């Protein structure tokens, strides 16, 4: 419950400014649509940041599994 509450609080606090992309599909799909659709005067889709929601959850999961193995 504590982890879920922490994720909810961080999402509520920073979700509006950072996009809060914990799910890679939630970040990648709109970014791809924004790039492909012919929108006039659009800015960059910031593909240099696109790797963060893809790699972040994997690295976090591996670190959490390693920490649990050490503490067990």
CSV table of C-alpha atoms in Angstrom, one decimal:
chain,number,residue,atom,x,y,z
A,1,UNK,CA,0.0,0.0,0.0
A,2,UNK,CA,2.9,2.4,0.8
A,3,UNK,CA,4.4,2.0,-2.7
A,4,UNK,CA,1.1,2.6,-4.4
A,5,UNK,CA,0.5,5.7,-2.3
A,6,UNK,CA,3.9,7.0,-3.0
A,7,UNK,CA,3.4,6.5,-6.8
A,8,UNK,CA,0.0,8.3,-6.5
A,9,UNK,CA,1.5,11.2,-4.6
A,10,UNK,CA,4.4,11.7,-7.0
A,11,UNK,CA,2.0,11.4,-10.0
A,12,UNK,CA,-0.3,14.0,-8.5
A,13,UNK,CA,2.5,16.4,-7.7
A,14,UNK,CA,4.6,16.1,-10.9
A,15,UNK,CA,2.3,14.6,-13.4
A,16,UNK,CA,1.2,17.8,-15.0
A,17,UNK,CA,4.7,19.1,-15.6
A,18,UNK,CA,6.5,15.9,-16.5
A,19,UNK,CA,3.9,13.9,-18.2
A,20,UNK,CA,4.2,11.1,-15.7
A,21,UNK,CA,5.0,8.3,-18.2
A,22,UNK,CA,5.3,5.2,-16.0
A,23,UNK,CA,3.8,3.1,-18.8
A,24,UNK,CA,6.0,3.1,-22.0
A,25,UNK,CA,2.9,2.8,-24.2
A,26,UNK,CA,1.4,5.8,-22.5
A,27,UNK,CA,4.4,7.9,-23.6
A,28,UNK,CA,5.4,6.3,-26.9
A,29,UNK,CA,2.0,6.2,-28.6
A,30,UNK,CA,1.1,9.9,-28.3
A,31,UNK,CA,4.7,10.8,-29.1
A,32,UNK,CA,4.5,8.8,-32.3
A,33,UNK,CA,1.1,10.2,-33.2
A,34,UNK,CA,2.3,13.7,-32.6
A,35,UNK,CA,5.3,13.1,-34.9
A,36,UNK,CA,3.3,11.5,-37.7
A,37,UNK,CA,0.2,13.8,-37.8
A,38,UNK,CA,0.4,16.9,-39.9
A,39,UNK,CA,-0.1,19.5,-37.2
A,40,UNK,CA,0.8,23.1,-38.3
A,41,UNK,CA,3.4,24.9,-36.2
A,42,UNK,CA,4.1,22.0,-33.9
A,43,UNK,CA,7.3,21.8,-31.9
A,44,UNK,CA,9.6,18.8,-31.4
A,45,UNK,CA,8.3,15.5,-30.0
A,46,UNK,CA,11.5,15.3,-27.9
A,47,UNK,CA,12.5,11.9,-29.0
A,48,UNK,CA,15.8,12.3,-27.0
A,49,UNK,CA,13.7,11.7,-23.9
A,50,UNK,CA,11.7,8.7,-25.3
A,51,UNK,CA,14.1,6.2,-23.9
A,52,UNK,CA,13.5,7.1,-20.3
A,53,UNK,CA,10.0,5.6,-19.9
A,54,UNK,CA,11.2,2.5,-21.8
A,55,UNK,CA,14.4,1.9,-19.8
A,56,UNK,CA,13.4,3.3,-16.4
A,57,UNK,CA,10.8,0.7,-15.4
A,58,UNK,CA,13.1,-2.1,-16.5
A,59,UNK,CA,16.1,-0.8,-14.5
A,60,UNK,CA,13.8,-0.1,-11.5
A,61,UNK,CA,12.5,-3.6,-11.6
A,62,UNK,CA,15.9,-5.2,-11.8
A,63,UNK,CA,17.2,-3.0,-8.9
A,64,UNK,CA,14.1,-3.8,-6.8
A,65,UNK,CA,14.6,-7.6,-7.5
A,66,UNK,CA,18.3,-7.3,-6.6
A,67,UNK,CA,17.4,-5.4,-3.4
A,68,UNK,CA,14.9,-8.0,-2.4
A,69,UNK,CA,17.4,-10.8,-3.0
A,70,UNK,CA,20.0,-9.0,-0.8
A,71,UNK,CA,17.5,-8.4,2.0
A,72,UNK,CA,16.0,-11.9,1.9
